[in-house]
């Protein structure tokens, strides 16, 4: 059997949720991408959430956001994912 090996993120090295640049995130992540992420959080599809981070990895300035999303998805922390999502939505909706 071949198992995908992922390097786990040390929680001591995580960026702070409050330090994310939500203005940048609201510009870099489209409303369609955000809704897809919200749908996956709602149904707890953590594999799809991590796939989402792979898809946006090339976008500039999102490294801390991606790190946090992957960490919370790895730890099945949908509540923290929702909080980040809400902050981005606030910025997009003005």
Protein backbone atom coordinates (compact mmCIF):
# COMPACT_ATOMS: atom_id res chain seq x y z
CA UNK A 1 0.00 0.00 0.00
CA UNK A 2 1.11 3.52 -0.74
CA UNK A 3 0.09 6.15 1.72
CA UNK A 4 0.28 9.82 0.99
CA UNK A 5 2.63 11.41 3.46
CA UNK A 6 1.82 14.92 4.48
CA UNK A 7 4.03 16.95 6.69
CA UNK A 8 2.07 18.03 9.70
CA UNK A 9 2.18 21.64 10.79
CA UNK A 10 3.44 22.34 14.29
CA UNK A 11 0.78 24.37 16.10
CA UNK A 12 3.53 26.39 17.79
CA UNK A 13 4.58 27.74 14.40
CA UNK A 14 1.12 28.73 13.21
CA UNK A 15 0.37 32.27 12.13
CA UNK A 16 -2.22 34.02 14.28
CA UNK A 17 -5.76 34.18 12.88
CA UNK A 18 -5.95 37.85 13.85
CA UNK A 19 -2.78 38.62 11.90
CA UNK A 20 -4.22 37.50 8.55
CA UNK A 21 -4.60 40.26 6.00
CA UNK A 22 -8.33 39.93 5.47
CA UNK A 23 -8.44 42.82 3.01
CA UNK A 24 -5.94 40.98 0.81
CA UNK A 25 -7.81 37.71 1.23
CA UNK A 26 -11.08 39.33 0.20
CA UNK A 27 -9.43 40.50 -3.02
CA UNK A 28 -7.47 37.33 -3.78
CA UNK A 29 -10.26 34.83 -3.14
CA UNK A 30 -13.28 35.24 -5.38
CA UNK A 31 -16.83 35.02 -4.02
CA UNK A 32 -17.27 31.78 -6.00
CA UNK A 33 -14.15 30.26 -4.41
CA UNK A 34 -15.30 31.45 -1.01
CA UNK A 35 -18.73 29.86 -1.42
CA UNK A 36 -17.15 26.58 -2.53
CA UNK A 37 -14.97 26.68 0.58
CA UNK A 38 -18.02 27.47 2.73
CA UNK A 39 -19.91 24.51 1.25
CA UNK A 40 -17.01 22.17 2.03
CA UNK A 41 -16.75 23.50 5.58
CA UNK A 42 -20.50 23.03 6.04
CA UNK A 43 -20.35 19.36 5.06
CA UNK A 44 -16.99 18.81 6.81
CA UNK A 45 -15.24 17.75 3.60
CA UNK A 46 -11.74 18.36 4.94
CA UNK A 47 -10.08 16.65 1.95
CA UNK A 48 -11.81 19.11 -0.40
CA UNK A 49 -10.77 22.00 1.85
CA UNK A 50 -7.13 20.96 1.56
CA UNK A 51 -7.57 20.55 -2.20
CA UNK A 52 -8.86 24.14 -2.28
CA UNK A 53 -5.61 25.32 -0.68
CA UNK A 54 -3.64 23.47 -3.35
CA UNK A 55 -5.64 25.28 -6.04
CA UNK A 56 -4.98 28.76 -4.63
CA UNK A 57 -1.37 28.16 -3.64
CA UNK A 58 -0.03 30.16 -6.59
CA UNK A 59 -1.86 33.30 -5.53
CA UNK A 60 0.41 35.89 -3.97
CA UNK A 61 0.26 36.71 -0.28
CA UNK A 62 -1.82 33.76 0.88
CA UNK A 63 0.85 31.61 2.57
CA UNK A 64 -0.31 32.25 6.16
CA UNK A 65 -3.96 31.76 5.20
CA UNK A 66 -3.16 28.47 3.45
CA UNK A 67 -1.10 27.28 6.41
CA UNK A 68 -3.98 27.95 8.81
CA UNK A 69 -6.63 26.41 6.57
CA UNK A 70 -4.57 23.25 6.12
CA UNK A 71 -3.87 23.02 9.85
CA UNK A 72 -7.52 23.41 10.81
CA UNK A 73 -8.59 20.95 8.10
CA UNK A 74 -6.00 18.42 9.34
CA UNK A 75 -7.42 18.83 12.85
CA UNK A 76 -11.09 18.82 11.77
CA UNK A 77 -11.61 22.26 13.31
CA UNK A 78 -14.61 23.48 11.35
CA UNK A 79 -15.40 26.19 13.91
CA UNK A 80 -12.09 28.00 13.34
CA UNK A 81 -12.48 27.59 9.57
CA UNK A 82 -15.92 29.21 9.82
CA UNK A 83 -14.53 32.16 11.77
CA UNK A 84 -11.87 32.84 9.13
CA UNK A 85 -14.47 32.51 6.41
CA UNK A 86 -16.77 35.02 8.15
CA UNK A 87 -13.99 37.60 8.40
CA UNK A 88 -13.30 37.33 4.67
CA UNK A 89 -17.02 37.60 3.88
CA UNK A 90 -17.29 40.78 5.97
CA UNK A 91 -14.56 42.39 3.88
CA UNK A 92 -16.05 41.26 0.57
CA UNK A 93 -19.50 42.51 1.47
CA UNK A 94 -18.21 45.81 2.79
